[in-house]
mmCIF file of C-alpha atoms in Angstrom:
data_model
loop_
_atom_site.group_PDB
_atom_site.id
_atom_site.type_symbol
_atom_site.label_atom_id
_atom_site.label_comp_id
_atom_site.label_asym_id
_atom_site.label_seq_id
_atom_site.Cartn_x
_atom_site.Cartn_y
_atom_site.Cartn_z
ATOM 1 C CA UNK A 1 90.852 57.609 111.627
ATOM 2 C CA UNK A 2 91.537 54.736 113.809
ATOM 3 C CA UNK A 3 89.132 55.829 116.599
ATOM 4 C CA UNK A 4 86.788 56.547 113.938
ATOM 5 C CA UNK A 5 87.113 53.213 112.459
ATOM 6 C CA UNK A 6 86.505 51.916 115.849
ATOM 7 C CA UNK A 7 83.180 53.731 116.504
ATOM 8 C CA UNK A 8 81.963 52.095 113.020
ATOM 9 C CA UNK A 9 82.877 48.641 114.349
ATOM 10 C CA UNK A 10 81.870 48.201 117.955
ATOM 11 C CA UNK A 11 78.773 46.194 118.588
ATOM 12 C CA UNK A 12 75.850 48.617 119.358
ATOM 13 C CA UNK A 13 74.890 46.172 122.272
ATOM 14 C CA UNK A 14 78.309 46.491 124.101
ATOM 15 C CA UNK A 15 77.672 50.325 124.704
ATOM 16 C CA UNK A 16 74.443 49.657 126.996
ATOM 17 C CA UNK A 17 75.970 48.459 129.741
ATOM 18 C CA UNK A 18 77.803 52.050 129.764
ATOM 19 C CA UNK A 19 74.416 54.099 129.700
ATOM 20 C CA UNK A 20 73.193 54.622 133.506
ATOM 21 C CA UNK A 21 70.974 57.495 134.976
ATOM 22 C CA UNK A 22 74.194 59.156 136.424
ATOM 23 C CA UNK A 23 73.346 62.757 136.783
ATOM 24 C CA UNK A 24 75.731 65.378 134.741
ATOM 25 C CA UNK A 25 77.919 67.971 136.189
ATOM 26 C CA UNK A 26 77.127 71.678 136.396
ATOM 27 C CA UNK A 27 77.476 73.200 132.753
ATOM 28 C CA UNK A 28 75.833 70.923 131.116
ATOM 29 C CA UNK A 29 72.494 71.920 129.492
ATOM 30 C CA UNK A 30 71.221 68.364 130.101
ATOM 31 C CA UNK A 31 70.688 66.486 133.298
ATOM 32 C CA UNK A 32 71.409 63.042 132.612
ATOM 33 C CA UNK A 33 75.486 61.962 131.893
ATOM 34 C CA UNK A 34 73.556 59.415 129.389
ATOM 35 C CA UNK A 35 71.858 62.574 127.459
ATOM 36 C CA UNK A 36 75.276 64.652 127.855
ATOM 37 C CA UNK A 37 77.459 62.255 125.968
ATOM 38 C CA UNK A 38 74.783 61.467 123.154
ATOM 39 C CA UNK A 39 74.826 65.154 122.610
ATOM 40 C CA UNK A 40 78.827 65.364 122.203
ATOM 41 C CA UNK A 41 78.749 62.095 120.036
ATOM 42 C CA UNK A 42 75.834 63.479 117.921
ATOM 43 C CA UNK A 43 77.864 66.792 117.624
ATOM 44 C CA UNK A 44 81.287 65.254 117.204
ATOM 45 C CA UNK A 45 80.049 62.913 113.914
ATOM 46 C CA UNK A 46 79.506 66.071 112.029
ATOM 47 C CA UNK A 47 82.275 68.171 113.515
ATOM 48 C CA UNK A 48 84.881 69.380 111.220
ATOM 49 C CA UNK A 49 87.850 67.812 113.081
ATOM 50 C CA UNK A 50 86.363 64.525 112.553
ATOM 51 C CA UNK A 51 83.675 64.469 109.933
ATOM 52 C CA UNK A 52 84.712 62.422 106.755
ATOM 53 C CA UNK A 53 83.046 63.605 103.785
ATOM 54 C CA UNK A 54 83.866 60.076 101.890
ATOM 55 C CA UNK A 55 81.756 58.174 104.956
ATOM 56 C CA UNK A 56 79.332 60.448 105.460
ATOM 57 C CA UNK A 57 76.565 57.913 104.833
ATOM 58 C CA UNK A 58 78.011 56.121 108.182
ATOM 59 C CA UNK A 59 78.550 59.061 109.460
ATOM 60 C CA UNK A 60 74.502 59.286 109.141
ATOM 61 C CA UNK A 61 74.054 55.767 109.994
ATOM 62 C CA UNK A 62 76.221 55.977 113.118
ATOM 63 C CA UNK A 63 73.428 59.231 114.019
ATOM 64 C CA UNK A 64 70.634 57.105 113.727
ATOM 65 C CA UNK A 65 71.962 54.206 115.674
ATOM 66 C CA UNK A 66 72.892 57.069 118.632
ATOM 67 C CA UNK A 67 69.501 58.330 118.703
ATOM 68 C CA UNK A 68 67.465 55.210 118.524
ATOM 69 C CA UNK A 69 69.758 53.596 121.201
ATOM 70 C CA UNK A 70 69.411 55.993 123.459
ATOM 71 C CA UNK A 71 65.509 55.802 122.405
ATOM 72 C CA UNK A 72 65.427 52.096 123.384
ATOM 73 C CA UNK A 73 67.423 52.968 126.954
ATOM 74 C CA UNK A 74 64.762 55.127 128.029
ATOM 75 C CA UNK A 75 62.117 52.586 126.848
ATOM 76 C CA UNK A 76 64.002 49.969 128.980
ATOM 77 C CA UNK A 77 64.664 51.856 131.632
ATOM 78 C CA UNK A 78 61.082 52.415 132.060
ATOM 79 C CA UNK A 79 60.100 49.243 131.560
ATOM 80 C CA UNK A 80 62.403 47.322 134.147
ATOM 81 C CA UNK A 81 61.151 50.225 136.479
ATOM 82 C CA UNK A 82 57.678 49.159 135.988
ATOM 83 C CA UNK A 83 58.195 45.735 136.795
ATOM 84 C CA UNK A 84 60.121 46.030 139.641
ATOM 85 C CA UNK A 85 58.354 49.160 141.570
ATOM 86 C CA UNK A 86 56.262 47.978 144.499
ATOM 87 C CA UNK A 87 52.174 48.171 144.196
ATOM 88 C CA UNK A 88 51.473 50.501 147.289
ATOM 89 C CA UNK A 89 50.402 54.141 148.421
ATOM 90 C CA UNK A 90 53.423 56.497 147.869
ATOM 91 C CA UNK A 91 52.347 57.384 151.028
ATOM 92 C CA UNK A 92 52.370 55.212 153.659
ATOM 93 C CA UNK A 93 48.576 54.615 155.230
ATOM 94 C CA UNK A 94 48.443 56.367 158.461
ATOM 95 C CA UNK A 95 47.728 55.137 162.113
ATOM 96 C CA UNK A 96 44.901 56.811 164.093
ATOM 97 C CA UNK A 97 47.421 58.735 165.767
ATOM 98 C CA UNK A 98 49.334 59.457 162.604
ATOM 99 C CA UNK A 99 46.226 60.979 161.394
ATOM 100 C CA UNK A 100 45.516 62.976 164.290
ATOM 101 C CA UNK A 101 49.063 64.708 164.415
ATOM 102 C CA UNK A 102 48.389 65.237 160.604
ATOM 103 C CA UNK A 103 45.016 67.413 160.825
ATOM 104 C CA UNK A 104 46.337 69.193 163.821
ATOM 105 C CA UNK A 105 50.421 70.131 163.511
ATOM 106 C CA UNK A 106 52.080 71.121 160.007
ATOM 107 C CA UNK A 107 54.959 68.842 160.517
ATOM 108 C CA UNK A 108 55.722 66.929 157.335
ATOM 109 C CA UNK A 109 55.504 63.181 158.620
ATOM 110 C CA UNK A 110 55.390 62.271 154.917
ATOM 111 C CA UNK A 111 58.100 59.331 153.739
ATOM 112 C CA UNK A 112 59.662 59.862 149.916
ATOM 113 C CA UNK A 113 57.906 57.137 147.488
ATOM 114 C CA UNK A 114 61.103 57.261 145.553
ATOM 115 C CA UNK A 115 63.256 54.931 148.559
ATOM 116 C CA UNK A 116 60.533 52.003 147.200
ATOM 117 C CA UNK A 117 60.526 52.904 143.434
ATOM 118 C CA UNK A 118 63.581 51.402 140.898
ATOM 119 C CA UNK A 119 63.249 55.270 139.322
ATOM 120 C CA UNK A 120 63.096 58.347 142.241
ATOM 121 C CA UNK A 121 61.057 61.161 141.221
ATOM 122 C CA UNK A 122 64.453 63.164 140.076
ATOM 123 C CA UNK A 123 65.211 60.476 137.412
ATOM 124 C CA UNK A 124 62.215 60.758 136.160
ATOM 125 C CA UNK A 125 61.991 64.640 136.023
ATOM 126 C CA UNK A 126 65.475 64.018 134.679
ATOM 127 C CA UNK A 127 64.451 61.782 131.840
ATOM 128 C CA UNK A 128 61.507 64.119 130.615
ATOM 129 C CA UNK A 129 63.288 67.142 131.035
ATOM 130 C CA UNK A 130 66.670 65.705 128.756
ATOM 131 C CA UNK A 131 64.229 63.931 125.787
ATOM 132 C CA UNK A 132 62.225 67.531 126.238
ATOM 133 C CA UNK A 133 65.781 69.050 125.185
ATOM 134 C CA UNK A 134 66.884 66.607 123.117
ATOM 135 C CA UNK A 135 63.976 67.402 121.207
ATOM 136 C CA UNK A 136 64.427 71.178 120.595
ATOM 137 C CA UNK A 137 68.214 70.675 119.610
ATOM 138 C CA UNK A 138 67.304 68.139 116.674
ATOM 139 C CA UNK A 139 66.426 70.785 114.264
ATOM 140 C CA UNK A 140 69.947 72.410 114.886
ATOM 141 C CA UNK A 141 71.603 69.181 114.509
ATOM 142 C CA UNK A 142 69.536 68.675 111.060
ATOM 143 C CA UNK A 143 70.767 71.948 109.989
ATOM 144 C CA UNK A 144 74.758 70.779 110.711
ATOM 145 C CA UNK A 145 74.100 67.709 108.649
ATOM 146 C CA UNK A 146 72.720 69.503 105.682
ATOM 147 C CA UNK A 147 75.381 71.906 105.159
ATOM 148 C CA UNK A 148 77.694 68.925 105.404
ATOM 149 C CA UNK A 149 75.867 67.001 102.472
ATOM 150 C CA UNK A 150 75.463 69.766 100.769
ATOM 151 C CA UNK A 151 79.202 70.007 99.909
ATOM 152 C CA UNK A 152 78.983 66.372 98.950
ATOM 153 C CA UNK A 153 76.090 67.587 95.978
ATOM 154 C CA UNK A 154 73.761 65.814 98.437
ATOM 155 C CA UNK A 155 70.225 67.321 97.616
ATOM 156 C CA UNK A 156 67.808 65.147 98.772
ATOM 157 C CA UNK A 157 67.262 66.548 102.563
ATOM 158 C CA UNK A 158 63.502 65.084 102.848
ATOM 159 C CA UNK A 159 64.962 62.044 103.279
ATOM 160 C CA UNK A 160 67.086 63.726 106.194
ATOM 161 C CA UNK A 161 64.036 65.686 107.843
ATOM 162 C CA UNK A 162 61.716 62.387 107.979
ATOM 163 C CA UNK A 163 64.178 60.185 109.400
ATOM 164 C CA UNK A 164 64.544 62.705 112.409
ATOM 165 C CA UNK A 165 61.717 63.329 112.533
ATOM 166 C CA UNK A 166 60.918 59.171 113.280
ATOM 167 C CA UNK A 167 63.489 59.685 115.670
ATOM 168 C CA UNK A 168 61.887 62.944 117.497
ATOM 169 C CA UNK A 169 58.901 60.439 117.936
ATOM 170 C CA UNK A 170 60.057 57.322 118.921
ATOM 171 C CA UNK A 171 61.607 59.534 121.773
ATOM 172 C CA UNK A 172 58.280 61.048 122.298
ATOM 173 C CA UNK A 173 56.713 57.891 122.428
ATOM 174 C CA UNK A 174 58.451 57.347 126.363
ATOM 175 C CA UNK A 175 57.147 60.726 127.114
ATOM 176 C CA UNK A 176 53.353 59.429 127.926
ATOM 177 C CA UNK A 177 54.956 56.921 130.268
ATOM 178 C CA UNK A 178 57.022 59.277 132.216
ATOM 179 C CA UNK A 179 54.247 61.422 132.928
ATOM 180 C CA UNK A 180 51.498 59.156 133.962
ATOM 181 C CA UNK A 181 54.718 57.878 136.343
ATOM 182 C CA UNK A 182 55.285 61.367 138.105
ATOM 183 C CA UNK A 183 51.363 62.075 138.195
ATOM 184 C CA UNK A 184 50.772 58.924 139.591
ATOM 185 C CA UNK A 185 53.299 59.648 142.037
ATOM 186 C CA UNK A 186 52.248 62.971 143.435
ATOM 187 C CA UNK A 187 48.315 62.301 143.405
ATOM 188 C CA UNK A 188 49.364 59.715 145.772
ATOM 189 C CA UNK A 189 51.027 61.464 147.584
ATOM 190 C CA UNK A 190 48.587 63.874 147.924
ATOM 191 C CA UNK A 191 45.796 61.792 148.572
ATOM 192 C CA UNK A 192 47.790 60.023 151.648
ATOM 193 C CA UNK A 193 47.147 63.532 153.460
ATOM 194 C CA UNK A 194 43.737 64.406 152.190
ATOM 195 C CA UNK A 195 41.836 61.386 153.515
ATOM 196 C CA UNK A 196 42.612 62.639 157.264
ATOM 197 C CA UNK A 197 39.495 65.105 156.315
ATOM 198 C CA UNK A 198 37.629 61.628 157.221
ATOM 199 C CA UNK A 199 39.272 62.533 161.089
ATOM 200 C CA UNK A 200 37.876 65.675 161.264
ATOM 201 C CA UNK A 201 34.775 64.314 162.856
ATOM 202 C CA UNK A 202 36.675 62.755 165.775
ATOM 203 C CA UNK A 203 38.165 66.269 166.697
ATOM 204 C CA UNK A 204 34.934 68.236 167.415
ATOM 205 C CA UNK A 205 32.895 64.788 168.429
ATOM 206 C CA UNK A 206 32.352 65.601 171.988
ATOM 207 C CA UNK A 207 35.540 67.535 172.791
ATOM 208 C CA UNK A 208 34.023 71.138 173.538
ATOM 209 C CA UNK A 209 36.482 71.881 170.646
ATOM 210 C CA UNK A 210 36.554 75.842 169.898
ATOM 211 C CA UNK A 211 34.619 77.066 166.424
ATOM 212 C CA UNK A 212 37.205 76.032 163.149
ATOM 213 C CA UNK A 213 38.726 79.227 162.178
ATOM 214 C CA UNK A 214 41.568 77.942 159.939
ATOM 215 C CA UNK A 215 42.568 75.313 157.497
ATOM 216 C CA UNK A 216 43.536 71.745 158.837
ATOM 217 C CA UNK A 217 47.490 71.227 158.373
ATOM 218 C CA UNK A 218 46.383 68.135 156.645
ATOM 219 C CA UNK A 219 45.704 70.459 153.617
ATOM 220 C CA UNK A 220 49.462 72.213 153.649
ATOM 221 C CA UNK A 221 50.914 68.488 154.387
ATOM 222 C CA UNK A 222 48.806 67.153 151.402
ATOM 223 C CA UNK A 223 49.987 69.775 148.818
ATOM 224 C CA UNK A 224 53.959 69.817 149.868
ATOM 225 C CA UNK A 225 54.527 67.105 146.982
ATOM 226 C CA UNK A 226 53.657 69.520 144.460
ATOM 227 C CA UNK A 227 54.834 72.252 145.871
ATOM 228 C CA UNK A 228 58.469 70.541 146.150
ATOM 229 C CA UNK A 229 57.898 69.847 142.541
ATOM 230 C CA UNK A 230 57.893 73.372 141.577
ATOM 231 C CA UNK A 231 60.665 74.410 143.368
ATOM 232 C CA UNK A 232 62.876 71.966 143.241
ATOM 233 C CA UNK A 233 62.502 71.296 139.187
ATOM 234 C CA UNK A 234 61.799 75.368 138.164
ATOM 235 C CA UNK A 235 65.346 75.376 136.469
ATOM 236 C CA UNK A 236 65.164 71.707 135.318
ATOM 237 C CA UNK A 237 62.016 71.439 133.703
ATOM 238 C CA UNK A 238 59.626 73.759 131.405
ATOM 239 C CA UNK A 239 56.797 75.640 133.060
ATOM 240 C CA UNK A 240 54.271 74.033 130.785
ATOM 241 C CA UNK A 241 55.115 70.316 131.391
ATOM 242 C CA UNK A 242 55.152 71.179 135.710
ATOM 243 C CA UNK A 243 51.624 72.771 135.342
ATOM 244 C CA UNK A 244 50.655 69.529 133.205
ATOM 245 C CA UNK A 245 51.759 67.484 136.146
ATOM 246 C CA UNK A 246 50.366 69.211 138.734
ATOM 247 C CA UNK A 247 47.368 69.942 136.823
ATOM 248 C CA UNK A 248 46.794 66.082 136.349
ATOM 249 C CA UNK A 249 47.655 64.975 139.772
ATOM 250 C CA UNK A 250 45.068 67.938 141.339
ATOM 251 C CA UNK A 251 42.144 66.205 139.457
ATOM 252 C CA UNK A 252 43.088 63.019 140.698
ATOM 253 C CA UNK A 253 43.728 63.845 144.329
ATOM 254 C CA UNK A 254 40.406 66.427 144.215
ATOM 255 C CA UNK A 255 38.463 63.159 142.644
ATOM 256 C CA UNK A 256 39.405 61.346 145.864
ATOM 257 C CA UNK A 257 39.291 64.553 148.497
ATOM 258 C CA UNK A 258 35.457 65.132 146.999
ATOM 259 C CA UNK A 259 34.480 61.468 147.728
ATOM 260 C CA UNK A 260 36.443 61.385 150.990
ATOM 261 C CA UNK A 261 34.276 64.943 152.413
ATOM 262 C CA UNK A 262 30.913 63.687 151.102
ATOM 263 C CA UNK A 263 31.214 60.102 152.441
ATOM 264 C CA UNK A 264 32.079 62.379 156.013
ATOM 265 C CA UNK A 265 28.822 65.055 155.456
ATOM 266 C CA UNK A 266 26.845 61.542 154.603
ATOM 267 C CA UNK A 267 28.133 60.179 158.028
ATOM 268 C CA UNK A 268 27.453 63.697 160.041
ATOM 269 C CA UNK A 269 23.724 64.003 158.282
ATOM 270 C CA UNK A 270 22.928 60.292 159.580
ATOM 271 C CA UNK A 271 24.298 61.039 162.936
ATOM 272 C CA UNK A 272 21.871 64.465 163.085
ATOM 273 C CA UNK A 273 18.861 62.422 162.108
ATOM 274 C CA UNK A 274 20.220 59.893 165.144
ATOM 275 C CA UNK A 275 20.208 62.195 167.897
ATOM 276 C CA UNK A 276 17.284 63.689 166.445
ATOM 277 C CA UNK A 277 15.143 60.726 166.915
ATOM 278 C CA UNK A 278 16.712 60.170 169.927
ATOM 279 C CA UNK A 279 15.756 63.625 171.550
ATOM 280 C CA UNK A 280 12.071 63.111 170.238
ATOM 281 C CA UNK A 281 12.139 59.614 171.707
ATOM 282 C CA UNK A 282 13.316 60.985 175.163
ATOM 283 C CA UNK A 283 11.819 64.756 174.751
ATOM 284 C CA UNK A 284 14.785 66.310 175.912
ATOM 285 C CA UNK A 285 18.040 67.714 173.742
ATOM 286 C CA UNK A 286 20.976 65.461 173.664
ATOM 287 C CA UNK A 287 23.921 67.062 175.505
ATOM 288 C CA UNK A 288 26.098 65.473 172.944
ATOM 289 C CA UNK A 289 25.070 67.722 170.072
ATOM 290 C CA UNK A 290 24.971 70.704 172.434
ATOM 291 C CA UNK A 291 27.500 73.222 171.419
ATOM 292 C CA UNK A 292 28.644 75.981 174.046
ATOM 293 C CA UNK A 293 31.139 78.145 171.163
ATOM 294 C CA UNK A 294 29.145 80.680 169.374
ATOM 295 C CA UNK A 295 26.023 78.037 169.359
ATOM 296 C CA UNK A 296 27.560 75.973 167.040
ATOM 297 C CA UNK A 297 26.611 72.079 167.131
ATOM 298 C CA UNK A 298 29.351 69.225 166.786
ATOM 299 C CA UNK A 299 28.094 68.918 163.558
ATOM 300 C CA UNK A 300 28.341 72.188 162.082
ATOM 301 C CA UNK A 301 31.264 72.706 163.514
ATOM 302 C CA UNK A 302 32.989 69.312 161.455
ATOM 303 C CA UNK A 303 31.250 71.006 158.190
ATOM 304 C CA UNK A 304 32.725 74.159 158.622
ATOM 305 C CA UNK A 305 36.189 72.960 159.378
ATOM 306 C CA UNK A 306 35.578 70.974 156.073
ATOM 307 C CA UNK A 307 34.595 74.478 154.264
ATOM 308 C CA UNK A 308 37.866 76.188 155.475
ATOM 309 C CA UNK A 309 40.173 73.001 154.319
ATOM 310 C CA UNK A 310 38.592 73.065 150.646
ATOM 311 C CA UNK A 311 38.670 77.075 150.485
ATOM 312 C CA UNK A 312 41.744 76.808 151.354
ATOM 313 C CA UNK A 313 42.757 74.003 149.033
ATOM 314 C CA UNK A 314 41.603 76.687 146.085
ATOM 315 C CA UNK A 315 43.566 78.982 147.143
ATOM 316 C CA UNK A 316 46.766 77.236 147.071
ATOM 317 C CA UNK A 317 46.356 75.735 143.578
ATOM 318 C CA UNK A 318 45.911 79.247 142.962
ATOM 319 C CA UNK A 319 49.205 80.057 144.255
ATOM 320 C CA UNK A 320 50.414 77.139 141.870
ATOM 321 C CA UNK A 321 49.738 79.584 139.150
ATOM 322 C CA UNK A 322 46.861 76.877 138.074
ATOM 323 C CA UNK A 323 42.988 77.877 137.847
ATOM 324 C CA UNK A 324 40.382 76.253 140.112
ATOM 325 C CA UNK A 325 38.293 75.898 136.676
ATOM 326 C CA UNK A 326 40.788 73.364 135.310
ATOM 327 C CA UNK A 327 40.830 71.324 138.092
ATOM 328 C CA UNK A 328 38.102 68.441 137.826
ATOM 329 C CA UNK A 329 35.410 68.322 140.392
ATOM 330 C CA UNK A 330 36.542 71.134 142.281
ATOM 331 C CA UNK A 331 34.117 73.345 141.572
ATOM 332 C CA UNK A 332 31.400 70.618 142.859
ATOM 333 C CA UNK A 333 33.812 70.059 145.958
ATOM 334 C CA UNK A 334 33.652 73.959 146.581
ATOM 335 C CA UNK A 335 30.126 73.687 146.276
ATOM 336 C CA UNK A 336 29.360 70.669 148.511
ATOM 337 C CA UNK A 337 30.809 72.428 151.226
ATOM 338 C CA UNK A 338 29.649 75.922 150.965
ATOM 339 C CA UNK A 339 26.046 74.250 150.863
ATOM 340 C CA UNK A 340 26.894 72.416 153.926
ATOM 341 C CA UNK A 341 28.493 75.887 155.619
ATOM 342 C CA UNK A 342 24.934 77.727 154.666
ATOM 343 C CA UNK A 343 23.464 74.953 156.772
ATOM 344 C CA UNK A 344 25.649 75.688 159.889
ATOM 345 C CA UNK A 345 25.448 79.646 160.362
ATOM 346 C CA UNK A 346 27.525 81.563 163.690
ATOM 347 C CA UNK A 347 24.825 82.356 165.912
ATOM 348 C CA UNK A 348 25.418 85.603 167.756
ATOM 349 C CA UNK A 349 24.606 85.486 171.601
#
C-alpha cells in the first residue's frame, strides 16, 4: 500500500528526468528501456497483486498520466532533436577525387549522418517501432481494465474505449515526425552517391575508355542506406512501415537522380552540336569524338553508361521487394535513358 500510495503522490514532472532512449535488454518485446517500463507500470496498475478495487478511479488516472507522459517524451524528444540537428547533407559532399573512387570501386566511403544528429537512425527506428507496439497492445490492456471495473458494477466502458483511444492518437500524432526524420535521412543519403552520375562524363571524355558494360558502383554505394535499413531493422520493425520508408526516400532520391542525368544528356547534346560545328568549320572529324571501341563516340558511350546505372537502379528496388511503378519519376528516368541508348547503337566492324 505504501509504494502504492507513493506512485499516487510523486510529482509527474520528477519522473522525466528518468525517461532516456536507453535501449532494452534481449526479451523484451520493445526496444526502448523507456517503452519497457511503461509497459510493466501499465500492466502492474491492473495486476491482481496490486490492483485496489476501492482506487480504481486512480488506478485509471495513474494509466492516463503513464501514457500521455510517455506521449509528451517522445514529442520532446523530437523536438529538442530538431533544434539541435545540424542543417547539412547526411552525406558529406564529395571531392573530385572522392567522386571518382565512387563511380569506379564499390568501397563504401559513406560517413553515418547519425554521429551529427541529437537522434541516430536506431533511436528513431526504435521510437516508431515501440509507439507501433505500444499501439497494438492497448486493446489488450483495455480488455484488463474492463474486467476489473466490471467487478466494481462499472458499466460504462465507452468512456474507457474513447479515452484510449485519445491516447492511441496523441501517440500517433509523433509518428508523422519520425518518418519524415528517417526518410529525410536515407534520401540523403542516397542522393550523396547518385549525383557522381554528373562524373560519368569525365571518365569516357578523352580517355579511350572501353564500351560501359556494367553499372557504376556509385549506384550499389547510393542504395547501401536502404539496404542496411532492411537488414538491420527486419526483426525490429514491420514490413509495411520499412517499405513506406524506403518507398518515400526512392521518390525523393529518383526526383534528384532524374534531374542530375538530364542536366548531364543536356551537357553531352551541347557538346555534340560543339564539335559538330567545329568539324564543319574545319571540314575534318574531330579526333576528340572519335571512338576506337566498337565505334562508339565519347558521347554515346557516357549515355550508355547512364542506361546501365538506371537499369540497374530498377532492378535493385526490385530486389527491395518494392515496384518500379510506385516509385515517382522512375518510369520517365527509365525512359530518358533508353531514348538516349536508341541514339547510341554498337556498331559491328
Amino acid at each position: 500500500t505504501t509504494q502504492v500510495s507513493y506512485l499516487f503522490t510523486v510529482p509527474l514532472k520528477t519522473v522525466s528526468p528518468f525517461l532516456s532512449l536507453v535501449l532494452c535488454l534481449a526479451g523484451s518485446s520493445y526496444c526502448l528501456m523507456v517503452s519497457h517500463v511503461l509497459w510493466n507500470s501499465l500492466l502492474k496498475c491492473w495486476a491482481e497483486k496490486i490492483y485496489l478495487p476501492l482506487l480504481a478511479h486512480r488506478f485509471w488516472k495513474l494509466t492516463l498520466q503513464l501514457l500521455s507522459r510517455y506521449s509528451i517524451f517522445v514529442s520532446e524528444v523530437l523536438s529538442k532533436a530538431a533544434s539541435t540537428e545540424v542543417t547539412k547533407d547526411a552525406a558529406k559532399p564529395l571531392s573530385s577525387s572522392a567522386s571518382s573512387s565512387s563511380l569506379t570501386s564499390h568501397e563504401d566511403s559513406g560517413s553515418d549522418s547519425s554521429a551529427t544528429s541529437a537522434l541516430s537512425t536506431k533511436q528513431m527506428v526504435s521510437i516508431a517501432a515501440d509507439v507501433d507496439k505500444l499501439q497494438e497492445e492497448i486493446p489488450a490492456l483495455s480488455e484488463m481494465i474492463k474486467q476489473r471495473l466490471e467487478l466494481i458494477g462499472f458499466s460504462n466502458f465507452d468512456i474507457i474505449s474513447d479515452s484510449l483511444a485519445d491516447s492511441q492518437a496523441s501517440l500517433s500524432s509523433n509518428l508523422p515526425t519520425i518518418n519524415s526524420r528517417v526518410t529525410q535521412r536515407l534520401s540523403e543519403s542516397c542522393c550523396g552517391y547518385l549525383k557522381c552520375a554528373s562524373e560519368v562524363p569525365r571518365l569516357y571524355r578523352r580517355t579511350n575508355k572501353d564500351v560501359p558494360s556494367k553499372a557504376s558502383a556509385y549506384v550499389d554505394n547510393s542504395l547501401k542506406p536502404l539496404h542496411q535499413l532492411q537488414s538491420d531493422y527486419q526483426d525490429v520493425l514491420k514490413e509495411s512501415i520499412r517499405k513506406d520508408w524506403l518507398r518515400v526516400a526512392l521518390c525523393t532520391s529518383t526526383q534528384r537522380y532524374y534531374d542530375t542525368v538530364a542536366d548531364v544528356f543536356s551537357s553531352v547534346k551541347k557538346m555534340e552540336e560543339s564539335l559538330k560545328r567545329l568539324k564543319q568549320a574545319r571540314k575534318t572529324v574531330s579526333s576528340s569524338s572519335l571512338g576506337t571501341n566498337g565505334g562508339l563516340t565519347d558521347d554515346n558511350k557516357i549515355r550508355l553508361q547512364l542506361a546501365l546505372d538506371v537499369e540497374y537502379f530498377g532492378e535493385q528496388i526490385q530486389k527491395m521487394g518494392l515496384q518500379t511503378s510506385d516509385i515517382s519519376l522512375f518510369s520517365s528516368l527509365l525512359e530518358l535513358v533508353q531514348g538516349a541508348k536508341d541514339l547510341a547503337p554498337i556498331e559491328q566492324p
